[in-house]
PDB file of C-alpha atoms in Angstrom:
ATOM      1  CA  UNK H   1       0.000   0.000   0.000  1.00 53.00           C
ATOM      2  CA  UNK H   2       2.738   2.112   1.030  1.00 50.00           C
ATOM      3  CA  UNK H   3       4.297   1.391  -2.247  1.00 51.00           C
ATOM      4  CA  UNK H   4       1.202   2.005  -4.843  1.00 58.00           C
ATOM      5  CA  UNK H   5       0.859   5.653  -2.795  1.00 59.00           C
ATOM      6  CA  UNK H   6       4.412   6.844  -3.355  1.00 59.00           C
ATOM      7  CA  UNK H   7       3.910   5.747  -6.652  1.00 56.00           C
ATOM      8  CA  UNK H   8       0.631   7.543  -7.095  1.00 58.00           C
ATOM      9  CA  UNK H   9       2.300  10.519  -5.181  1.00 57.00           C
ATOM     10  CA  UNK H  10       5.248  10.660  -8.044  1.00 57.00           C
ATOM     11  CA  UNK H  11       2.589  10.378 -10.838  1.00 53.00           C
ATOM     12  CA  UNK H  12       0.710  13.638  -9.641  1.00 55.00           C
ATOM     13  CA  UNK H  13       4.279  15.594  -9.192  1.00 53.00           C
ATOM     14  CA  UNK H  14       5.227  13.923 -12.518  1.00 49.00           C
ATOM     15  CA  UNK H  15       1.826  15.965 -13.937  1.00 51.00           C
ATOM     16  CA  UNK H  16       2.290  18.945 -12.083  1.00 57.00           C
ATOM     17  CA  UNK H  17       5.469  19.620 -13.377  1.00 53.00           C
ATOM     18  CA  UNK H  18       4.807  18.489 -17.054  1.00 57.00           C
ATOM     19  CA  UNK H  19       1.524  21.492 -16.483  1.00 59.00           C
ATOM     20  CA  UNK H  20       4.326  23.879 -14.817  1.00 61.00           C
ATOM     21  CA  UNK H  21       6.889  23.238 -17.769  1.00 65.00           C
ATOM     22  CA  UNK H  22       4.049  23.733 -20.364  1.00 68.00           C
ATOM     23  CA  UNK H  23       2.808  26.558 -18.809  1.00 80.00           C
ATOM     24  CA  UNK H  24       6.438  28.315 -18.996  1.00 88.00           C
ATOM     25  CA  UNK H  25       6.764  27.007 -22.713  1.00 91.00           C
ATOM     26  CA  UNK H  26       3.762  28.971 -23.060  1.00 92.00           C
ATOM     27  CA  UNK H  27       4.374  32.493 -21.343  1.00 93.00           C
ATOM     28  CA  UNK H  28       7.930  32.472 -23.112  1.00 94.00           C
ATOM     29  CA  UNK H  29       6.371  31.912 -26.440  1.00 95.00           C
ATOM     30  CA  UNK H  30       3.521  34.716 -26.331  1.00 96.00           C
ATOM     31  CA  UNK H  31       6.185  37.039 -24.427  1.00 96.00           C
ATOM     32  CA  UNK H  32       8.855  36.873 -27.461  1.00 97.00           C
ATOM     33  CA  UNK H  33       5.962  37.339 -29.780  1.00 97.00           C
ATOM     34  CA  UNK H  34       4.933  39.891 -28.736  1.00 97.00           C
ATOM     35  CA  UNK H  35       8.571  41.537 -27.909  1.00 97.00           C
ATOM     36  CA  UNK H  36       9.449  40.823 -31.444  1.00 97.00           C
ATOM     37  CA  UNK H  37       6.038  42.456 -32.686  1.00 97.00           C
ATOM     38  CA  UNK H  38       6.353  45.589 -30.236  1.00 97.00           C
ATOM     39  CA  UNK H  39       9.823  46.147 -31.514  1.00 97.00           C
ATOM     40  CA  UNK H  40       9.139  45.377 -35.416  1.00 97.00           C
ATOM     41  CA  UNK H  41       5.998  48.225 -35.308  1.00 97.00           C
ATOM     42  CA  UNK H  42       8.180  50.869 -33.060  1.00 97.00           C
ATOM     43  CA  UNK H  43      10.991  50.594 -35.531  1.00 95.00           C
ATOM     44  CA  UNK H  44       8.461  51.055 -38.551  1.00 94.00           C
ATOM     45  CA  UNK H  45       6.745  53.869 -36.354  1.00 95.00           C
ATOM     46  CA  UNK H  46       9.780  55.995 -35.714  1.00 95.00           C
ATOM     47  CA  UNK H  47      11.332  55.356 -39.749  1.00 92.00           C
ATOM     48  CA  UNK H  48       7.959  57.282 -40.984  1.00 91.00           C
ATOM     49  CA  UNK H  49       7.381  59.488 -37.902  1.00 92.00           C
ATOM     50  CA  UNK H  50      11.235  60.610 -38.533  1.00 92.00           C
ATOM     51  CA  UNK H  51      10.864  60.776 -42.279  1.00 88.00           C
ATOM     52  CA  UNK H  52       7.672  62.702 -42.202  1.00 86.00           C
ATOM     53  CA  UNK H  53       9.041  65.323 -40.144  1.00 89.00           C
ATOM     54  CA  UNK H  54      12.311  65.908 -42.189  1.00 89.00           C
ATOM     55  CA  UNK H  55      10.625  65.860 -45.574  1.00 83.00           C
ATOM     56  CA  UNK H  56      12.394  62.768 -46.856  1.00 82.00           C
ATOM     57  CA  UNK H  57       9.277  60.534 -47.315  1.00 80.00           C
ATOM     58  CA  UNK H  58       9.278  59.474 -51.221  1.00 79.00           C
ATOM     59  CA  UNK H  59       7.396  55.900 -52.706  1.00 76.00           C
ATOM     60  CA  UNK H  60      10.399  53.827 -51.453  1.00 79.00           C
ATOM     61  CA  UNK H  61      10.121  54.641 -48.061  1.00 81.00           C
ATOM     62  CA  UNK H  62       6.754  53.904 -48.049  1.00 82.00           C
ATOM     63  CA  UNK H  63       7.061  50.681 -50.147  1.00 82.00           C
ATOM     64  CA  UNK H  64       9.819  49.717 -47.987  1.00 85.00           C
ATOM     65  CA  UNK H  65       7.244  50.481 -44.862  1.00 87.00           C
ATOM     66  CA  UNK H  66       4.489  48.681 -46.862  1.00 85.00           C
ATOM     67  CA  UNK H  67       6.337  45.286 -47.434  1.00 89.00           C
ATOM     68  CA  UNK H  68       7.600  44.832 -43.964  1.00 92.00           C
ATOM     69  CA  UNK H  69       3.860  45.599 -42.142  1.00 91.00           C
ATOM     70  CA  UNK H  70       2.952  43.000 -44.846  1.00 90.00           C
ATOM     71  CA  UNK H  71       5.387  40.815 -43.496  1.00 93.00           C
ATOM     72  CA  UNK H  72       3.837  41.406 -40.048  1.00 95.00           C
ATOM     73  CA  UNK H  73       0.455  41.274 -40.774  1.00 94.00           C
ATOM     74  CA  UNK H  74       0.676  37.817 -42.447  1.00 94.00           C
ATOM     75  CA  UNK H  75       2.616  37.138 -39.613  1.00 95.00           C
ATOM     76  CA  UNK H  76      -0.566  38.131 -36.726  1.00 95.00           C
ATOM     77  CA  UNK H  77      -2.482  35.363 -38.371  1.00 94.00           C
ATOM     78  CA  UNK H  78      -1.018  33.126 -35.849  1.00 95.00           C
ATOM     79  CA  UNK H  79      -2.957  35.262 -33.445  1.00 95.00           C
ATOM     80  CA  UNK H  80      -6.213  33.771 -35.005  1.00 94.00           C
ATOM     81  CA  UNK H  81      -4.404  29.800 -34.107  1.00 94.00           C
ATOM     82  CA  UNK H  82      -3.641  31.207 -30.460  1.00 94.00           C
ATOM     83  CA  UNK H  83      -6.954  31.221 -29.081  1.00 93.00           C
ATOM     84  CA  UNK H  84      -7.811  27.665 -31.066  1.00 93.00           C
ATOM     85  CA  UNK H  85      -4.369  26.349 -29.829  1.00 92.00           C
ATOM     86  CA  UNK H  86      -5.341  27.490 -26.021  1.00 90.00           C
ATOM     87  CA  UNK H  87      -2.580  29.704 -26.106  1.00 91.00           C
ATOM     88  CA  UNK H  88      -4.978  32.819 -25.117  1.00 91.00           C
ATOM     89  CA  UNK H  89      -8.374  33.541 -23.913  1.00 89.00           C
ATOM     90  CA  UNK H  90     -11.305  34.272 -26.856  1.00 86.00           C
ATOM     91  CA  UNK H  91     -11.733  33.247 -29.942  1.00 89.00           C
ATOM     92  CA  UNK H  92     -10.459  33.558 -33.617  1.00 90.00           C
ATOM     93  CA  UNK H  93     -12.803  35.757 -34.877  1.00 90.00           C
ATOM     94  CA  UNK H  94     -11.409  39.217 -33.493  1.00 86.00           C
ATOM     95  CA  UNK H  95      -8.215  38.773 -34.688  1.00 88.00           C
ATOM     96  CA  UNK H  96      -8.913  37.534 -37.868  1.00 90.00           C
ATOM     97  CA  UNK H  97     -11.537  40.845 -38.731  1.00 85.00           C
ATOM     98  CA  UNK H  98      -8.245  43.239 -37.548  1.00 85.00           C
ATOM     99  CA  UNK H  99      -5.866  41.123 -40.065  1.00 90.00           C
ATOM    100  CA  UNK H 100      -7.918  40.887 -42.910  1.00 86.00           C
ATOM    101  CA  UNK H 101      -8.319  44.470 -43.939  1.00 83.00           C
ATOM    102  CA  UNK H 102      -4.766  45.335 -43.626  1.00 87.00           C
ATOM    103  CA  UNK H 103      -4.038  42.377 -45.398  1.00 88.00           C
ATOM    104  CA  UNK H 104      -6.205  43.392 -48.318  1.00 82.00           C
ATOM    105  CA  UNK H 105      -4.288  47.253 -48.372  1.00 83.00           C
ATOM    106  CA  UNK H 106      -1.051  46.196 -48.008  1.00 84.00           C
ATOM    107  CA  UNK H 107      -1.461  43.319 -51.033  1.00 80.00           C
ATOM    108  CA  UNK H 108      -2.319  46.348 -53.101  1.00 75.00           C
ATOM    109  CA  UNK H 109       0.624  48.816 -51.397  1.00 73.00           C
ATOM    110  CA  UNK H 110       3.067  46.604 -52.210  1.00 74.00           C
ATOM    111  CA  UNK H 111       2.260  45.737 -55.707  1.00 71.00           C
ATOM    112  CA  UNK H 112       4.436  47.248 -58.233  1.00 63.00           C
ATOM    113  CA  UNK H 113       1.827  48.843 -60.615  1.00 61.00           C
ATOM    114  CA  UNK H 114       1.049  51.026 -58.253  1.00 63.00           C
ATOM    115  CA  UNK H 115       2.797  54.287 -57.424  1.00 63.00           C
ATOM    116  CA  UNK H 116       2.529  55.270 -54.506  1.00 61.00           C
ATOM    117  CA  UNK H 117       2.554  59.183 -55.119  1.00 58.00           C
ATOM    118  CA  UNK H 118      -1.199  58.287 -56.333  1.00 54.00           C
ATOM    119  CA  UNK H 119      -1.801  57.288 -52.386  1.00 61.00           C
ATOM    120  CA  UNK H 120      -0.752  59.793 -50.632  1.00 69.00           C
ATOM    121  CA  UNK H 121      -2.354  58.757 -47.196  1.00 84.00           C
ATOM    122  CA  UNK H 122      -0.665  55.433 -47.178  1.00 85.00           C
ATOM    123  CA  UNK H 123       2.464  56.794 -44.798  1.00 86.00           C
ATOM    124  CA  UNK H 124      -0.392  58.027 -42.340  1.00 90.00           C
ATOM    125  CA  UNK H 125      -2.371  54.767 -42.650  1.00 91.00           C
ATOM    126  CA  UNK H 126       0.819  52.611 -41.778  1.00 92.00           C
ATOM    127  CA  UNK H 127       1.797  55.354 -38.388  1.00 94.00           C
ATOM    128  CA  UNK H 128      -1.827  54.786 -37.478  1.00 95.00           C
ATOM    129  CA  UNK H 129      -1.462  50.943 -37.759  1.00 94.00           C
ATOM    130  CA  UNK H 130       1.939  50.744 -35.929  1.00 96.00           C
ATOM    131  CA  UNK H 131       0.856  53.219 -33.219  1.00 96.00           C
ATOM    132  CA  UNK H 132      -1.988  50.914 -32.278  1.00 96.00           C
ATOM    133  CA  UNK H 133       0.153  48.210 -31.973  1.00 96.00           C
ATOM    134  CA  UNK H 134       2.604  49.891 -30.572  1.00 97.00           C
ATOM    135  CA  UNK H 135       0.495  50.030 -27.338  1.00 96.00           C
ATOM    136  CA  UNK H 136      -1.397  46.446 -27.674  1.00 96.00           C
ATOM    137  CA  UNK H 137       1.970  44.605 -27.810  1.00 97.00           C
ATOM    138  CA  UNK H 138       3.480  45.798 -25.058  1.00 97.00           C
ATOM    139  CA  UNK H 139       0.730  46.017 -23.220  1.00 96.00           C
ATOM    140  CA  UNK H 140       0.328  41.656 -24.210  1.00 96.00           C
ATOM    141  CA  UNK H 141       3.742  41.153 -23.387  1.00 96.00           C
ATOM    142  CA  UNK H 142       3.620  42.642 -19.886  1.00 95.00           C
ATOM    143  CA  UNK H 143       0.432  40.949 -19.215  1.00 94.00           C
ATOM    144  CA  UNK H 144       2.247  37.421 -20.124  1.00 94.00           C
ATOM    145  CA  UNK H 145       3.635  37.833 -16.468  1.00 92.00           C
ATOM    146  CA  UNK H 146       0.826  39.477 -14.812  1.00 92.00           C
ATOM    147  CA  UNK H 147       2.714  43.036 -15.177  1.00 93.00           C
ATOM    148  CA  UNK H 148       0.967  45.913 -15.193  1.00 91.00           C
ATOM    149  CA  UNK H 149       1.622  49.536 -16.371  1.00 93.00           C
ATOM    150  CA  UNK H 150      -1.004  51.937 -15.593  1.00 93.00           C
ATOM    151  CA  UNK H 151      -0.207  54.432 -18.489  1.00 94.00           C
ATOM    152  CA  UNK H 152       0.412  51.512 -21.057  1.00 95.00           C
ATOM    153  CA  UNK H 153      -2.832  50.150 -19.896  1.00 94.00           C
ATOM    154  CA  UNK H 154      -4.667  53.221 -20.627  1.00 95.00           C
ATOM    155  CA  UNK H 155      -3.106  54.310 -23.647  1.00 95.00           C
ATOM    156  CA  UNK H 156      -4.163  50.587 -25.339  1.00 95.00           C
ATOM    157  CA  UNK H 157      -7.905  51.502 -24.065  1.00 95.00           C
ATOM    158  CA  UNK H 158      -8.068  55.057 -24.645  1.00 95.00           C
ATOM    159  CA  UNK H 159      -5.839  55.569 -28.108  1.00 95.00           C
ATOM    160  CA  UNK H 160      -8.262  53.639 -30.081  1.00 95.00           C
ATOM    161  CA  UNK H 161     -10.954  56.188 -30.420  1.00 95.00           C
ATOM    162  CA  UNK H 162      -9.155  58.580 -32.701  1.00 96.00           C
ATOM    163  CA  UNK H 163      -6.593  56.237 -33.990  1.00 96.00           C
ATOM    164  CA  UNK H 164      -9.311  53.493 -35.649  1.00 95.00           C
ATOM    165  CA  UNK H 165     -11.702  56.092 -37.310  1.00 95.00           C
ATOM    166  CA  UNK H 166      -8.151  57.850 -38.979  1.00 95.00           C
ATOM    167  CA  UNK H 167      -6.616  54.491 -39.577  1.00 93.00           C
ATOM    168  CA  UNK H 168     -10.231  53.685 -41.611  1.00 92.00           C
ATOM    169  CA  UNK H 169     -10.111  57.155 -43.304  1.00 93.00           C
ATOM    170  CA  UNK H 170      -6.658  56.622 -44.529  1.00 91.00           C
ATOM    171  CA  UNK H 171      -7.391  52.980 -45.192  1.00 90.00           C
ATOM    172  CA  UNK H 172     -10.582  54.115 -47.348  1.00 90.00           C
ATOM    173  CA  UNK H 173      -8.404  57.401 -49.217  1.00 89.00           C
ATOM    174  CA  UNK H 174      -5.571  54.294 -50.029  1.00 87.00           C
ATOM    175  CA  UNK H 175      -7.915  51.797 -51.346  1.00 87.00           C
ATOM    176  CA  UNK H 176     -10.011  54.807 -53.403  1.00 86.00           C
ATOM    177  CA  UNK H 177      -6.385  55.754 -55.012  1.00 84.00           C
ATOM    178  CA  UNK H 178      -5.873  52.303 -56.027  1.00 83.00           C
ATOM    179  CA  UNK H 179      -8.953  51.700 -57.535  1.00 85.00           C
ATOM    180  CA  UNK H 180      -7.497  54.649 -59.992  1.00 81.00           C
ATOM    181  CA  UNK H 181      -4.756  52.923 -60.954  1.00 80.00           C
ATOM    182  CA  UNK H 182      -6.733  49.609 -61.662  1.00 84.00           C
ATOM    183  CA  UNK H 183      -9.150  50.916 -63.631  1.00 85.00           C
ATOM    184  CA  UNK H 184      -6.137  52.319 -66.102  1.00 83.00           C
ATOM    185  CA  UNK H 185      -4.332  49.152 -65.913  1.00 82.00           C
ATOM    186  CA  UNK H 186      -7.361  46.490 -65.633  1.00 83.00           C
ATOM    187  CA  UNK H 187      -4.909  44.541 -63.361  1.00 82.00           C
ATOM    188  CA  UNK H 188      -6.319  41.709 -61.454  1.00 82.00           C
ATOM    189  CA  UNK H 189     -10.059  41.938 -62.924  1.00 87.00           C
ATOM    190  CA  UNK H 190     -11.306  39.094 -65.718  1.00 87.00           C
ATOM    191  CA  UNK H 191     -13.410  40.162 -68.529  1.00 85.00           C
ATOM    192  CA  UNK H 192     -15.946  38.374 -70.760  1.00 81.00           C
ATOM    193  CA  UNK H 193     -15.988  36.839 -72.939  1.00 82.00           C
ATOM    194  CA  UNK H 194     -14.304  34.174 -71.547  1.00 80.00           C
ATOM    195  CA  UNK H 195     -13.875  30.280 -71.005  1.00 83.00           C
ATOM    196  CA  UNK H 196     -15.041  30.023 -67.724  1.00 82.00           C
ATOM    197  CA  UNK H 197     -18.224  32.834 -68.439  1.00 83.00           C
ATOM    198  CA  UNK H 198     -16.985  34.482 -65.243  1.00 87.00           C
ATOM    199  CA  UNK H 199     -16.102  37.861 -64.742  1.00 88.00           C
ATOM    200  CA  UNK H 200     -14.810  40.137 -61.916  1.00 88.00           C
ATOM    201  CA  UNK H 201     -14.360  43.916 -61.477  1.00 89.00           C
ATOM    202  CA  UNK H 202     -11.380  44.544 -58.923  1.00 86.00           C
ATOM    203  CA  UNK H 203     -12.262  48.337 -59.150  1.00 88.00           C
ATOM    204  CA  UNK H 204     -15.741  47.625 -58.047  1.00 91.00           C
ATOM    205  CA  UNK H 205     -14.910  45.019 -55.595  1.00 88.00           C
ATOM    206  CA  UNK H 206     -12.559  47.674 -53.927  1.00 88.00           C
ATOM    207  CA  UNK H 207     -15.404  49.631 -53.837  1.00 91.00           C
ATOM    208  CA  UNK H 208     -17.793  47.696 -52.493  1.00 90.00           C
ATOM    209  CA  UNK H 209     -15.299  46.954 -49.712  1.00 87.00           C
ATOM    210  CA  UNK H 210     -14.839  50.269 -48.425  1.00 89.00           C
ATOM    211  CA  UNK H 211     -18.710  51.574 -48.531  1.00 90.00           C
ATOM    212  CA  UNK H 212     -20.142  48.505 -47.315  1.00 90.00           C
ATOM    213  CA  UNK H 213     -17.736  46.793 -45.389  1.00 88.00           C
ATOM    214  CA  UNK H 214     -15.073  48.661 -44.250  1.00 90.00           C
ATOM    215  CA  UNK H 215     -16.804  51.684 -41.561  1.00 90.00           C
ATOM    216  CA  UNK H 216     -19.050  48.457 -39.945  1.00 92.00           C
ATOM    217  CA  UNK H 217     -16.262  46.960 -39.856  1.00 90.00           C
ATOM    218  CA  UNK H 218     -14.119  49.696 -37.670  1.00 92.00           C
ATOM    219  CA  UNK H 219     -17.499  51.000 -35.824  1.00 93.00           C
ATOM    220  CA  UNK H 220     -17.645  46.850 -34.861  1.00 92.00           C
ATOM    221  CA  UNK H 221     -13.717  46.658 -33.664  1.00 91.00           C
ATOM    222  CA  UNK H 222     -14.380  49.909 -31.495  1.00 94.00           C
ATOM    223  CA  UNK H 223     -17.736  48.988 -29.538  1.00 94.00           C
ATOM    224  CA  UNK H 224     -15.860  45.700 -28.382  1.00 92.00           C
ATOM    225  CA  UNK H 225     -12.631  48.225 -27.293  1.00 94.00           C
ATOM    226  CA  UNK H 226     -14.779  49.988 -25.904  1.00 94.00           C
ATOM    227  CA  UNK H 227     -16.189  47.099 -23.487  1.00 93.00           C
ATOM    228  CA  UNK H 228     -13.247  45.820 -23.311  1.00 92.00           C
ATOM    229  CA  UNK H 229     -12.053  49.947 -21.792  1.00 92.00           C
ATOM    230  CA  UNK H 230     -14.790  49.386 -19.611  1.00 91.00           C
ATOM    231  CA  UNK H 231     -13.842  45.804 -18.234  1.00 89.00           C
ATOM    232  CA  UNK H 232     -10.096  47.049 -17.601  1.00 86.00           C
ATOM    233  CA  UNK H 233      -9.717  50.974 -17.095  1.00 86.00           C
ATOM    234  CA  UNK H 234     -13.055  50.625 -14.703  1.00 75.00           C
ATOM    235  CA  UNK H 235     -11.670  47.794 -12.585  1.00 60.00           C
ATOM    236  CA  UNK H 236      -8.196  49.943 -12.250  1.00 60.00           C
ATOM    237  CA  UNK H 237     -10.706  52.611 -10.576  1.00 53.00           C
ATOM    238  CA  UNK H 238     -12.746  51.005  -8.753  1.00 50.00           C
TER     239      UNK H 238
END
């Protein structure tokens, strides 16, 4: 008896340290995530902040800006696997509605038919982007630890009400330019007749996207901040 209970006793610490080590594995992962995303969007932040001031901003710089959020932005799609995975609390949904849009702009920003000078809001539509997540990844990589900064804490629930109506004004002037250049170039839409009797307008898709989809889409991503300001900045005062 004495025997089967030590053994028992060694299979529960066996467990609780297997939980304990997965648990670390865990904290370490979301923590350099979200270091390396912090970092990535400061860097991009300052470049354009820096450029705009001096009056060096030209296409490159913003092409340059363009491809690496791109790079980033494909890159927070693991953010919809995290809550699937267990890694994080909600669901995929959220993440994946704050993704796709920028995915859809920066596809078009970093295509090479397009010149830039004819989108002239797409260096303030990439500072708004970066200075939102600016904010939310720090403020996820302190919380990995249970760290708290007042000031960061209020700045990811407070900053969003001007910064997601500009960054979906900018978004909507960037996507309008495009749809310029693609109607010159036809790029991208498929004419009939054809083989497969199919046809599709990329102008008219744009614009369909950005009067139907795109301001429910920001007024949407700001009533659940704004719970979500409610739930934190309200419990810090109470």
């Amino acid at each position: 008896m004495k025997f089967d209970r030590r053994e028992q006793q060694t299979s529960m610490d066996a467990g609780k340290n297997t939980v304990k080590h997965a648990s670390n594995y865990r904290k370490t992962y979301l923590f350099l995530y979200n270091l390396m995303m912090f970092v990535m969007f400061l860097m991009v932040n300052l470049i354009l902040l820096i450029k705009g001031l001096t009056g060096s901003m030209d296409d490159d710089s913003v092409r340059g800006a363009a491809y690496i959020v791109k790079i980033l932005t494909y890159t927070q799609l693991l953010e919809t696997i995290h809550p699937i995975l267990g890694l994080v609390p909600g669901g995929p949904f959220m993440p994946f509605l704050q993704v796709i849009g920028r995915i859809v702009v920066n596809h078009f920003l970093t295509d090479s038919t397009i010149r830039l000078s004819s989108a002239p809001y797409a260096h303030y539509l990439f500072i708004v982007w970066s200075s939102i997540e600016i904010f939310r990844y720090s403020f996820y990589a302190l919380r990995v630890f249970n760290v708290e900064i007042y000031a960061i804490t209020w700045c990811r629930y407070t900053l969003f009400m001007p910064l997601y109506p500009m960054g979906g004004f900018c978004e909507a002037q960037v996507v309008l330019a495009t749809v310029k250049e693609y109607e010159k170039t036809g790029a991208y839409s498929i004419s009939l007749p054809n083989t497969s009797n199919f046809s599709f307008n990329l102008p008219a898709f744009l614009r369909v996207y950005t009067f139907l989809l795109l301001g429910p889409s920001i007024m949407y991503l700001m009533r659940y901040m704004w719970s979500q300001r409610c739930k934190q900045l309200k419990a810090k005062l109470a």
